[in-house]
CSV table of N, CA and C in Angstrom, one decimal:
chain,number,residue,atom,x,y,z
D,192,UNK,N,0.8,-1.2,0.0
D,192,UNK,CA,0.0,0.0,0.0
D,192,UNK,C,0.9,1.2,0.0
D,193,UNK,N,0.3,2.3,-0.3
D,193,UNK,CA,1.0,3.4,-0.6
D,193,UNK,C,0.3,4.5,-0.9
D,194,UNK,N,1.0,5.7,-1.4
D,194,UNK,CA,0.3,7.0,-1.7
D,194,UNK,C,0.9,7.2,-2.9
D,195,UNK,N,0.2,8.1,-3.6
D,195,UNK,CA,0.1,8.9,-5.2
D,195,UNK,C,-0.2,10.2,-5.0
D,196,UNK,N,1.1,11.2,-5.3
D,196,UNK,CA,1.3,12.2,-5.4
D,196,UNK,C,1.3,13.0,-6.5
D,197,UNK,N,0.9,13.8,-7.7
D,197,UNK,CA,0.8,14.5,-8.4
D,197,UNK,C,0.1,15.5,-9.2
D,198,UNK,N,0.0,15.9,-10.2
D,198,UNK,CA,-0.9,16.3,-10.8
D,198,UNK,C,-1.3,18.1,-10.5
D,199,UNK,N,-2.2,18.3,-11.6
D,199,UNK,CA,-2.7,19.3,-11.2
D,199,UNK,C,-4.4,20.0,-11.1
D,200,UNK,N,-4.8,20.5,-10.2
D,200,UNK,CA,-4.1,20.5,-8.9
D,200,UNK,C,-3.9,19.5,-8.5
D,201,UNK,N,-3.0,19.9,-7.2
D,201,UNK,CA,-2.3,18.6,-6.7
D,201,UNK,C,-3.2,17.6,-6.3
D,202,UNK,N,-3.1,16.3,-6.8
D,202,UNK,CA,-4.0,15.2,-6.4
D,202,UNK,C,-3.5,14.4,-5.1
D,203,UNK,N,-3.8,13.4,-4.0
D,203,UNK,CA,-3.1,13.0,-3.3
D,203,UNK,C,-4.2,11.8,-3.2
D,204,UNK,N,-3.7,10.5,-3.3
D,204,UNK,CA,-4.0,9.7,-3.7
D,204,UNK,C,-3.8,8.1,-2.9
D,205,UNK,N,-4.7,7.0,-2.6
D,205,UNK,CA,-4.2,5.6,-2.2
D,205,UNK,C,-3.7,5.2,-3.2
D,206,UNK,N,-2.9,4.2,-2.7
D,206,UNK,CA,-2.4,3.2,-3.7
D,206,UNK,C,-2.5,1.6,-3.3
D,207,UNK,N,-2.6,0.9,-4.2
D,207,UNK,CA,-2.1,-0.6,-4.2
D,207,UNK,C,-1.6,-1.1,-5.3
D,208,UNK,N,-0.7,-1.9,-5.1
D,208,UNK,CA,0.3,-2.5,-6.0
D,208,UNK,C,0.5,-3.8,-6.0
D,209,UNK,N,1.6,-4.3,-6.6
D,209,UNK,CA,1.9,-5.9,-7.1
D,209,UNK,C,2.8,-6.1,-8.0
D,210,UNK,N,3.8,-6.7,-7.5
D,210,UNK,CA,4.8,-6.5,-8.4
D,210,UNK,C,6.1,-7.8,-8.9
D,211,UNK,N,6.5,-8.1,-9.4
D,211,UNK,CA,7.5,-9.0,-9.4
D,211,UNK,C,9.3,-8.2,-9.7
D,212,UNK,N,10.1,-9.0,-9.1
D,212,UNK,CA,11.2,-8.3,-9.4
D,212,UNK,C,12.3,-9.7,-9.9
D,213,UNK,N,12.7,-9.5,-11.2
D,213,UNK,CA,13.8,-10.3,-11.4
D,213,UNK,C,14.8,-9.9,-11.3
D,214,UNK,N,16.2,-10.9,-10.5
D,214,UNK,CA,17.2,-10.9,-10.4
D,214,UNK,C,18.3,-11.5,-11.0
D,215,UNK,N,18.5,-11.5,-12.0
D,215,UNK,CA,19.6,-12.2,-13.3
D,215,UNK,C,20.6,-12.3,-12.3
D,216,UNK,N,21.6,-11.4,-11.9
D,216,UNK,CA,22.9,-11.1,-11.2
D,216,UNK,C,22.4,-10.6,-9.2
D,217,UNK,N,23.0,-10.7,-8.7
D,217,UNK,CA,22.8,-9.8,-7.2
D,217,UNK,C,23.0,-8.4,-7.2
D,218,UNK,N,23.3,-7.7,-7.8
D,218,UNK,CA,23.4,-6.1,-8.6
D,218,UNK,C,22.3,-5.7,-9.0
D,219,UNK,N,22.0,-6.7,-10.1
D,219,UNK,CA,20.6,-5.8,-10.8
D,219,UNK,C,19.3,-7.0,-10.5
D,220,UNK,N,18.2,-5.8,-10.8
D,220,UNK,CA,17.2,-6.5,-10.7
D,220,UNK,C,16.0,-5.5,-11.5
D,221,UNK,N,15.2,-6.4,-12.4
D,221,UNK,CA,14.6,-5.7,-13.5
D,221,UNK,C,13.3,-5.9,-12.4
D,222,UNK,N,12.2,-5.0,-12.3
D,222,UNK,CA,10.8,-4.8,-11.4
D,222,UNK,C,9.8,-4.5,-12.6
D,223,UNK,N,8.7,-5.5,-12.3
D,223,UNK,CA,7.2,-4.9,-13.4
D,223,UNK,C,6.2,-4.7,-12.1
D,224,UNK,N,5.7,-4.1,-12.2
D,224,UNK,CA,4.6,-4.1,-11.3
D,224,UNK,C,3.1,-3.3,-11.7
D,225,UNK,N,2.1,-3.3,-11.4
D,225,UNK,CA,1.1,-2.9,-11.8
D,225,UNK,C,0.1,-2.4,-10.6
D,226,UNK,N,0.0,-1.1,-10.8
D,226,UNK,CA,-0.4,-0.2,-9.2
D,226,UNK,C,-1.5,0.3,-9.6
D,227,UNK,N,-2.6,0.6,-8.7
D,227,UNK,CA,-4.2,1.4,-9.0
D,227,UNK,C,-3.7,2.6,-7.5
D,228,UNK,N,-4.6,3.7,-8.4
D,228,UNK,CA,-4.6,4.8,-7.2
D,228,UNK,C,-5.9,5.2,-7.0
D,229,UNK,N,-6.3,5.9,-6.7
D,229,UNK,CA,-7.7,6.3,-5.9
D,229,UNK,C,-7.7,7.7,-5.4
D,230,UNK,N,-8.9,8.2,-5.5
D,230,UNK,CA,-8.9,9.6,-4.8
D,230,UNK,C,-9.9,10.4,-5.3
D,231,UNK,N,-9.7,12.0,-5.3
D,231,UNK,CA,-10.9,12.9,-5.9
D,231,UNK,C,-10.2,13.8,-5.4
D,232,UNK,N,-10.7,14.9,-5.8
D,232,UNK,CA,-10.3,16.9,-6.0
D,232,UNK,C,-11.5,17.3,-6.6
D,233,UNK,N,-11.6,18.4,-5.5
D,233,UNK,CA,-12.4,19.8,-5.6
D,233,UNK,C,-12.1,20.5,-6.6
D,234,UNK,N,-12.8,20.9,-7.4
D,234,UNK,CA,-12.4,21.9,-8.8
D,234,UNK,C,-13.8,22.8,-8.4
D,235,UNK,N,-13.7,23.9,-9.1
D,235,UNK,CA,-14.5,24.7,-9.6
D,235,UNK,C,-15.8,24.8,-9.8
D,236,UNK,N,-15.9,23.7,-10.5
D,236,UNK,CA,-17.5,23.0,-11.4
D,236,UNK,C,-17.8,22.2,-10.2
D,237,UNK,N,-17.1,21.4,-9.5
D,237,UNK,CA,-17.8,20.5,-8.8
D,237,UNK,C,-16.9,19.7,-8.0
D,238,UNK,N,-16.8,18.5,-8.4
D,238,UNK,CA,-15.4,17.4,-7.9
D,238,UNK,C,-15.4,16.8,-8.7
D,239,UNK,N,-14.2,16.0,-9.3
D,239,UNK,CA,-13.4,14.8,-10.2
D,239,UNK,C,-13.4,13.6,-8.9
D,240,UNK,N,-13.9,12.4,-9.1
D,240,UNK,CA,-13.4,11.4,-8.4
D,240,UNK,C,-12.0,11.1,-9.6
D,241,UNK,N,-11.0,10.4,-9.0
D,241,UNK,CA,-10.1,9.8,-10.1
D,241,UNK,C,-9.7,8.5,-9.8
D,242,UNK,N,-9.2,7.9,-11.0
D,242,UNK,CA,-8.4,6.4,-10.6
D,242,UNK,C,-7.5,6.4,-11.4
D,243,UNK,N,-6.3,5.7,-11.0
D,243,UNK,CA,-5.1,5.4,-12.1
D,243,UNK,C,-5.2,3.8,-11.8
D,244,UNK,N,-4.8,3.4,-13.3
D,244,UNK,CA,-4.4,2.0,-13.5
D,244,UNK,C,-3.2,2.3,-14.2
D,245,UNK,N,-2.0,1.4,-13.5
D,245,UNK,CA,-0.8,2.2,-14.1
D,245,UNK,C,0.4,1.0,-14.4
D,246,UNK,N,1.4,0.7,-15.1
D,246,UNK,CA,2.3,-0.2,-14.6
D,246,UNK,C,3.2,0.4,-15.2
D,247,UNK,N,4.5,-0.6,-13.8
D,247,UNK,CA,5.5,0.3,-13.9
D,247,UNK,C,6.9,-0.7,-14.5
D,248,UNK,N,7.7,0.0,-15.2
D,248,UNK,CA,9.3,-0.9,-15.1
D,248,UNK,C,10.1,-0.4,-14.9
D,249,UNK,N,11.2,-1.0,-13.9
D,249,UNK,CA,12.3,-0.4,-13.6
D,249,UNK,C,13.6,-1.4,-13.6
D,250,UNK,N,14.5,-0.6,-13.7
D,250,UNK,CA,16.5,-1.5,-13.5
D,250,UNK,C,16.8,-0.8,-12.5
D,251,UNK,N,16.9,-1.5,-11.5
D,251,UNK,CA,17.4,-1.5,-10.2
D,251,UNK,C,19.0,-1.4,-10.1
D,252,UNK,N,19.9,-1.1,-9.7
D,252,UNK,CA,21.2,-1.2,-9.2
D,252,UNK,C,21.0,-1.5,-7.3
D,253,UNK,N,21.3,-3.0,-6.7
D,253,UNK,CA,21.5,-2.8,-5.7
D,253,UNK,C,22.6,-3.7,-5.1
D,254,UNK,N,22.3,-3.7,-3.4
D,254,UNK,CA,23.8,-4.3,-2.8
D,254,UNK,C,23.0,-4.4,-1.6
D,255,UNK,N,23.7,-5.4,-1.0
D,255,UNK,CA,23.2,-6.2,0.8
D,255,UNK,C,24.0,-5.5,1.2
D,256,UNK,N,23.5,-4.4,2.7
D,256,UNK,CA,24.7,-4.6,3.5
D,256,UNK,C,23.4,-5.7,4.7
D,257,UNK,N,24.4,-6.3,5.4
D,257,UNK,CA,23.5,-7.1,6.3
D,257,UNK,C,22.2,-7.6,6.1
D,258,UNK,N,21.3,-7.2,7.1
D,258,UNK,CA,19.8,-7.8,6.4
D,258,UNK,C,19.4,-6.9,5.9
D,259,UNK,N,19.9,-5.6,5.2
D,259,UNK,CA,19.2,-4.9,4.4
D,259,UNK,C,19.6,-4.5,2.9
D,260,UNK,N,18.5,-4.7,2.1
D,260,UNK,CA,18.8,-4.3,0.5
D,260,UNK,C,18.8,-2.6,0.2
D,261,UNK,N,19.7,-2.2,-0.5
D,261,UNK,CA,19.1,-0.7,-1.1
D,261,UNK,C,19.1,-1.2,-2.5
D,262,UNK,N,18.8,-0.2,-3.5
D,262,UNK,CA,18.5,0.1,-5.0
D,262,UNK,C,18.3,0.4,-5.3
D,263,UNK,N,18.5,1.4,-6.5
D,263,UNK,CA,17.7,2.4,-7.3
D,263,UNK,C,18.2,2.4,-8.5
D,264,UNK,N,17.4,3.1,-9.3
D,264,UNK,CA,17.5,3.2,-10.9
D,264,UNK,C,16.4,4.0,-11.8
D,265,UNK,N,16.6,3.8,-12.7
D,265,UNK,CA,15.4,4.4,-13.6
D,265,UNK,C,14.1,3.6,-13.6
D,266,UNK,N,13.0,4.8,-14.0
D,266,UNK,CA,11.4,3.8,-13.8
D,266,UNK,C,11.0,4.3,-15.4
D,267,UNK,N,9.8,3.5,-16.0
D,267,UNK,CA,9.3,4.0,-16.4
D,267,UNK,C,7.2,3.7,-15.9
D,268,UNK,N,6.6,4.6,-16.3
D,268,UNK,CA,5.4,4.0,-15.6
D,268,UNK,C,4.0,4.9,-16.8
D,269,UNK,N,3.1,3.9,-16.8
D,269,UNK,CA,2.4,4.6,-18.0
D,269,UNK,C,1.2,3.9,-17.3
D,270,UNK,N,-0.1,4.2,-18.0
D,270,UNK,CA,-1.5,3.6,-18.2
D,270,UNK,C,-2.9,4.2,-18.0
D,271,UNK,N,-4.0,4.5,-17.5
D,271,UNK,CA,-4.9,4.6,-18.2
D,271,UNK,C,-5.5,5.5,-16.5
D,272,UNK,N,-5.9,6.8,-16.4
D,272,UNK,CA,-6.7,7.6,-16.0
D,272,UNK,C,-8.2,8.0,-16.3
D,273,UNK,N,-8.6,7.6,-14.9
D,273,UNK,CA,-10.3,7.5,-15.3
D,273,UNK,C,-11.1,8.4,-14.7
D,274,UNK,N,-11.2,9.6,-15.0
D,274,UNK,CA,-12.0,10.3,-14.6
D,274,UNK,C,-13.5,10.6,-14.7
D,275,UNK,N,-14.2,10.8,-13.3
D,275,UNK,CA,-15.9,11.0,-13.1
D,275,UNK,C,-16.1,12.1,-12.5
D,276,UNK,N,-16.8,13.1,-12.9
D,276,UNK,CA,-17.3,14.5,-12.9
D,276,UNK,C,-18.8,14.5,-12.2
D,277,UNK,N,-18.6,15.4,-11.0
D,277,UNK,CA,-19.6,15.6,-10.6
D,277,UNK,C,-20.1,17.0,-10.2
D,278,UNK,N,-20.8,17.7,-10.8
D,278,UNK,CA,-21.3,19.2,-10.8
D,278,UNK,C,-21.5,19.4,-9.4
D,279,UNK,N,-21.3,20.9,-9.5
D,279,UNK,CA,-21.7,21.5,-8.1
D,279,UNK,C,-23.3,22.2,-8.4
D,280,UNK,N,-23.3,22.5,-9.4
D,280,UNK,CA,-24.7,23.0,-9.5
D,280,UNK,C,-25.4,22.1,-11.0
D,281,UNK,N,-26.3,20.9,-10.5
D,281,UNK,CA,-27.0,20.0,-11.2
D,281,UNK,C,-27.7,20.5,-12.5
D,282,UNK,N,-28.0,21.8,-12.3
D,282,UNK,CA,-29.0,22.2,-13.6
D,282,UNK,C,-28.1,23.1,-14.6
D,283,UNK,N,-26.9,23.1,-14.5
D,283,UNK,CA,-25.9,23.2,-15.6
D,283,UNK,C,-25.4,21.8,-16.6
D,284,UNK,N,-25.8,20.3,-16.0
D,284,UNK,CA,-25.6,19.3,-16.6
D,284,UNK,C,-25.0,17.9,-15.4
D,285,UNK,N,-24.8,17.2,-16.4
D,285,UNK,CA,-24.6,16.1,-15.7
D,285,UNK,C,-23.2,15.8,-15.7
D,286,UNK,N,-22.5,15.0,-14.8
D,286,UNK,CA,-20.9,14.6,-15.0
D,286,UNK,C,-20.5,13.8,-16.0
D,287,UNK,N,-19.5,13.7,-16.9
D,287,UNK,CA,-19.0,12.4,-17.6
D,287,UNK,C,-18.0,11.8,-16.9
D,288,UNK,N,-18.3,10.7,-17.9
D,288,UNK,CA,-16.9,10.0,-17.4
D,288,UNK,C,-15.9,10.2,-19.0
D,289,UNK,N,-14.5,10.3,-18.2
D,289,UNK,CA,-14.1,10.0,-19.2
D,289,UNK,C,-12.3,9.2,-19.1
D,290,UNK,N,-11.3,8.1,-19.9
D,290,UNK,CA,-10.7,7.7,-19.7
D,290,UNK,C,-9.6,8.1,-20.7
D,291,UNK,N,-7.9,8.3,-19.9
D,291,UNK,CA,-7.3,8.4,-21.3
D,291,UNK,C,-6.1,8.1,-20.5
D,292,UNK,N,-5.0,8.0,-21.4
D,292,UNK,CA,-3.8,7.5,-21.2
D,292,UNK,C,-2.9,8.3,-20.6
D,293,UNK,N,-1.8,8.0,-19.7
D,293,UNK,CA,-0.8,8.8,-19.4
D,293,UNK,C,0.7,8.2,-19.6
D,294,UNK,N,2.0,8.7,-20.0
D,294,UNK,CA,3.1,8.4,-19.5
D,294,UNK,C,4.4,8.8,-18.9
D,295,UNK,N,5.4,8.5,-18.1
D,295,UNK,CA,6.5,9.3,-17.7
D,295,UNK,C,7.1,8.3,-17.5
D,296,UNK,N,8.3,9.2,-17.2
D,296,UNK,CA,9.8,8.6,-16.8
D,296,UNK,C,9.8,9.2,-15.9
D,297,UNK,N,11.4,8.8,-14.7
D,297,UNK,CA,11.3,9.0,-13.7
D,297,UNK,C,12.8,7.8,-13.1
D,298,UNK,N,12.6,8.3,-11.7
D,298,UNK,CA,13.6,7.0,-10.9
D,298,UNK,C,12.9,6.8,-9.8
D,299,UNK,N,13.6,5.5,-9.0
D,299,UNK,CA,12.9,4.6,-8.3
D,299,UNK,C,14.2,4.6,-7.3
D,300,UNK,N,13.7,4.2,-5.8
D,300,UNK,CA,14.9,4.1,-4.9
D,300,UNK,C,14.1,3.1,-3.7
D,301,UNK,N,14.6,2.2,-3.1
D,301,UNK,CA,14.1,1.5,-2.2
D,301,UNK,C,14.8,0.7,-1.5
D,302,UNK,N,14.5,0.8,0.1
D,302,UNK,CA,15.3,-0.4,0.7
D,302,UNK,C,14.4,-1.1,1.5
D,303,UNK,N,15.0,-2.2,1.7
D,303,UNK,CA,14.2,-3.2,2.3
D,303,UNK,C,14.9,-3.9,3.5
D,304,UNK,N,14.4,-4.6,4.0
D,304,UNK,CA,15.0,-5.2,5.5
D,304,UNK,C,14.5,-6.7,5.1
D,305,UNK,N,15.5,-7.7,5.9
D,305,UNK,CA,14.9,-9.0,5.5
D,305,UNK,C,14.5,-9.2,6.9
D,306,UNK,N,13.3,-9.9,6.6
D,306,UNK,CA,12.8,-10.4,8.1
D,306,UNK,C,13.2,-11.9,8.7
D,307,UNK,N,14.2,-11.7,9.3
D,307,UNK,CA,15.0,-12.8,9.8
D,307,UNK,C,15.0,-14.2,9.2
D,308,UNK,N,14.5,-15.3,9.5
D,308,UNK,CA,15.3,-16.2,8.4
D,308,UNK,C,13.7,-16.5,7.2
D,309,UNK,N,12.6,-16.1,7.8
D,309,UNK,CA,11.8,-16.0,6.5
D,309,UNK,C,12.3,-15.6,5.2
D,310,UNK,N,11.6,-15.8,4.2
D,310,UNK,CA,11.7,-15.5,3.2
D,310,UNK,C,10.7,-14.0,2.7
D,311,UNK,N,10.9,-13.3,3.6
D,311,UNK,CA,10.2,-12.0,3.4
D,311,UNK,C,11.2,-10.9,3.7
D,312,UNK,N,10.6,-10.2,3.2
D,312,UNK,CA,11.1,-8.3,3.4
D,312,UNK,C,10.8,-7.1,3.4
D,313,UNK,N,10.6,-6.6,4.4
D,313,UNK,CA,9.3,-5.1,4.8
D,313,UNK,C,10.7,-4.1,4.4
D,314,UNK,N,9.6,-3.5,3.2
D,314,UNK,CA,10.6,-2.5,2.6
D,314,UNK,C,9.9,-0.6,2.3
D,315,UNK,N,10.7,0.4,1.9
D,315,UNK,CA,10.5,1.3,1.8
D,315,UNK,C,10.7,1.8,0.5
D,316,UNK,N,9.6,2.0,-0.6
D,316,UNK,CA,10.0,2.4,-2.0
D,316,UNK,C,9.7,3.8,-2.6
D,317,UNK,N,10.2,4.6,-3.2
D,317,UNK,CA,10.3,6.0,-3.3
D,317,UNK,C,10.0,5.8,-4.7
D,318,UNK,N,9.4,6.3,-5.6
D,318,UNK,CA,9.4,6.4,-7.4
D,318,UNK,C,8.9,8.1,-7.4
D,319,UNK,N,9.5,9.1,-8.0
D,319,UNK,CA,9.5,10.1,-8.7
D,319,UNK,C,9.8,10.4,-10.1
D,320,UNK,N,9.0,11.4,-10.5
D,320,UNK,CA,8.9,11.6,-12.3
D,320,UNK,C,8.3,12.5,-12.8
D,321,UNK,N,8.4,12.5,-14.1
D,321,UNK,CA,7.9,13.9,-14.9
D,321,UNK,C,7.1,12.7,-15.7
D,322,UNK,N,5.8,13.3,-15.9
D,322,UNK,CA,4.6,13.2,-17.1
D,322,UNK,C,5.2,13.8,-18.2
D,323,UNK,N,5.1,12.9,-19.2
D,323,UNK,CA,5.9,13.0,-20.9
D,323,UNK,C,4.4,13.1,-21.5
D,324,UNK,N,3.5,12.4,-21.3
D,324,UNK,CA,2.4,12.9,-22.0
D,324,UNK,C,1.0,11.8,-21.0
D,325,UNK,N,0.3,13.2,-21.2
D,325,UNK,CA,-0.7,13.4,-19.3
D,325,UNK,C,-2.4,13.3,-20.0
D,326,UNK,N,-2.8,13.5,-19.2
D,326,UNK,CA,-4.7,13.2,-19.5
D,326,UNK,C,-5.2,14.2,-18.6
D,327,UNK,N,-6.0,15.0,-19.0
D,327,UNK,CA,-6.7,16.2,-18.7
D,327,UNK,C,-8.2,15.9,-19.1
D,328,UNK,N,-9.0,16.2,-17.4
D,328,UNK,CA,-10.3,16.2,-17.7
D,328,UNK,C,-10.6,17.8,-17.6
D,329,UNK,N,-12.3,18.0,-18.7
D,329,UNK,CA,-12.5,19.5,-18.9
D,329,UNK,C,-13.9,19.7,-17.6
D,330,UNK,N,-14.1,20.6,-17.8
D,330,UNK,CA,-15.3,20.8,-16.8
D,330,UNK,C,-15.9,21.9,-17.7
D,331,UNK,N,-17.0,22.0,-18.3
D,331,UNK,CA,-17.6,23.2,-18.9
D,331,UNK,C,-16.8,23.8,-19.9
D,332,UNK,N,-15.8,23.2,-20.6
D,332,UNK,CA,-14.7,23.5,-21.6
D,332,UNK,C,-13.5,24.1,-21.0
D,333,UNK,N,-13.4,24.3,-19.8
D,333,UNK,CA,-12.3,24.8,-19.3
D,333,UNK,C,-11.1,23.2,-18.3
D,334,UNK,N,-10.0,23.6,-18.4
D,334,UNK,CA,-9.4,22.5,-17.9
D,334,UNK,C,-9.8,22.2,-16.1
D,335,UNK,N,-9.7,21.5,-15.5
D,335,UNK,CA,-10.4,21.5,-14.4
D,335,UNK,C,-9.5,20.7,-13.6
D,336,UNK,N,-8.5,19.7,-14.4
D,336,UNK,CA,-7.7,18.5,-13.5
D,336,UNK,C,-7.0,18.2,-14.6
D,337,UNK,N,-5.5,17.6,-14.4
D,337,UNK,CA,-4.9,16.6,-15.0
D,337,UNK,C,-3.6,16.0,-14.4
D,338,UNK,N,-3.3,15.3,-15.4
D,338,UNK,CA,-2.1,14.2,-15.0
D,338,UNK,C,-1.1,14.9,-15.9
D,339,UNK,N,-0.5,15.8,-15.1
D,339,UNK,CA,0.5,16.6,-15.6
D,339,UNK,C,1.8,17.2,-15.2
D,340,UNK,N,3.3,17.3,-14.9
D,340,UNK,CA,3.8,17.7,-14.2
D,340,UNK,C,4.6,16.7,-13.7
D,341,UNK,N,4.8,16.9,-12.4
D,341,UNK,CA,5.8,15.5,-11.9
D,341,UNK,C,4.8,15.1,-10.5
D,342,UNK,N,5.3,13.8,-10.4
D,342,UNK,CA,4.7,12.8,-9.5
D,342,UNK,C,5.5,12.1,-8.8
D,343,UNK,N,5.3,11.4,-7.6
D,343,UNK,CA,5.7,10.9,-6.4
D,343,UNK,C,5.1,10.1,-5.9
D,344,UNK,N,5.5,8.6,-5.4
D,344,UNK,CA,4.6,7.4,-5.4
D,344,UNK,C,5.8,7.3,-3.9
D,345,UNK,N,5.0,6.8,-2.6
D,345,UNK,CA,5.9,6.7,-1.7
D,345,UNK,C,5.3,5.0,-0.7
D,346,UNK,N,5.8,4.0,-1.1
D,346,UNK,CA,4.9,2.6,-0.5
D,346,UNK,C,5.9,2.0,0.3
D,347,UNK,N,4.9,1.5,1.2
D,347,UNK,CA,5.1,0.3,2.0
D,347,UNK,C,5.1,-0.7,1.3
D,348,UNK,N,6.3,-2.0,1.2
D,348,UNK,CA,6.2,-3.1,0.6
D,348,UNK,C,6.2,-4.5,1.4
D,349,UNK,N,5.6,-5.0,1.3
D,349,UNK,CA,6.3,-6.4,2.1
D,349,UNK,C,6.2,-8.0,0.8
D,350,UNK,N,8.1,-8.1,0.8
D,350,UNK,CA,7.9,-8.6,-0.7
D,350,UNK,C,8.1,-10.2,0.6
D,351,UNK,N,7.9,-11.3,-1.0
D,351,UNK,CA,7.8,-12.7,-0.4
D,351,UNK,C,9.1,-13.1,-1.6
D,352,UNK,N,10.0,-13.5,-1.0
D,352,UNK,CA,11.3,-13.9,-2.5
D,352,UNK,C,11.1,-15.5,-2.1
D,353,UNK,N,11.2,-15.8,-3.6
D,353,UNK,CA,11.2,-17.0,-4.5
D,353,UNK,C,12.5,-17.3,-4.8
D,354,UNK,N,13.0,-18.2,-4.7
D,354,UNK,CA,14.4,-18.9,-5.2
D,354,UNK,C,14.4,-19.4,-6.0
């Protein structure tokens, strides 16, 4: 679980995620994961509820010291913004919905702790980035919200490693 930070105005957002991470070498490790956010913002016309369905890839650079991992690298993270419109004053119209795509780049940083001789690890993951190309909902033809700018994703992990 986690939080989703961006946008404009600024959106602030739940998260949940899921992810897999391959480790070819003990250095690198390639991550896919696939995250939904949740939330809404006050505009003007009324409120936006929002959702992101999003996945992400990243190349990790990391190293053990003791029972803890760090890593970081580049992310990339893209997918599909769903916005629902709800007026503040009903007899100007009704809300749409409407869905469109987003993408950015960015980097990723995270450490993790291994939890003693399980095969688990309660970790700390950071991803920040710039929107390369964003989804903007209108309200009455004027802009009202979008996925624009840079963003910040800040989760709680607790991974299960496979041998």
């Amino acid at each position: 679980g986690g939080a989703w930070l961006g946008g404009e105005p600024l959106l602030a957002m739940g998260e949940a995620a899921i992810g897999v991470e391959l480790a070819p070498v003990p250095v690198l490790a390639v991550v896919v994961d696939l995250a939904g956010s949740f939330g809404g913002v006050g505009v003007t016309a009324g409120s936006l509820d929002v959702r992101l369905a999003s996945a992400g890839l990243s190349l990790r650079l990391g190293a053990d010291l003791d029972v803890f991992r760090l890593s970081a690298g580049p992310a990339l993270r893209g997918g599909a913004a769903f916005w629902t419109g709800h007026p503040r004053d009903p007899s100007r119209g009704t809300g749409q919905d409407l869905a469109a795509g987003w993408l950015g780049v960015g980097v990723v940083g995270a450490a993790h702790a291994r939890l003693g001789e399980l095969p688990l690890r309660l970790g700390l993951e950071l991803e920040g980035g710039a929107v390369l190309y964003g989804s903007t909902a209108l309200a009455y033809g004027e802009v009202a919200a979008r996925i624009a700018g840079a963003w910040l994703e800040v989760r709680l992990v607790l991974d299960l490693r496979i041998v």
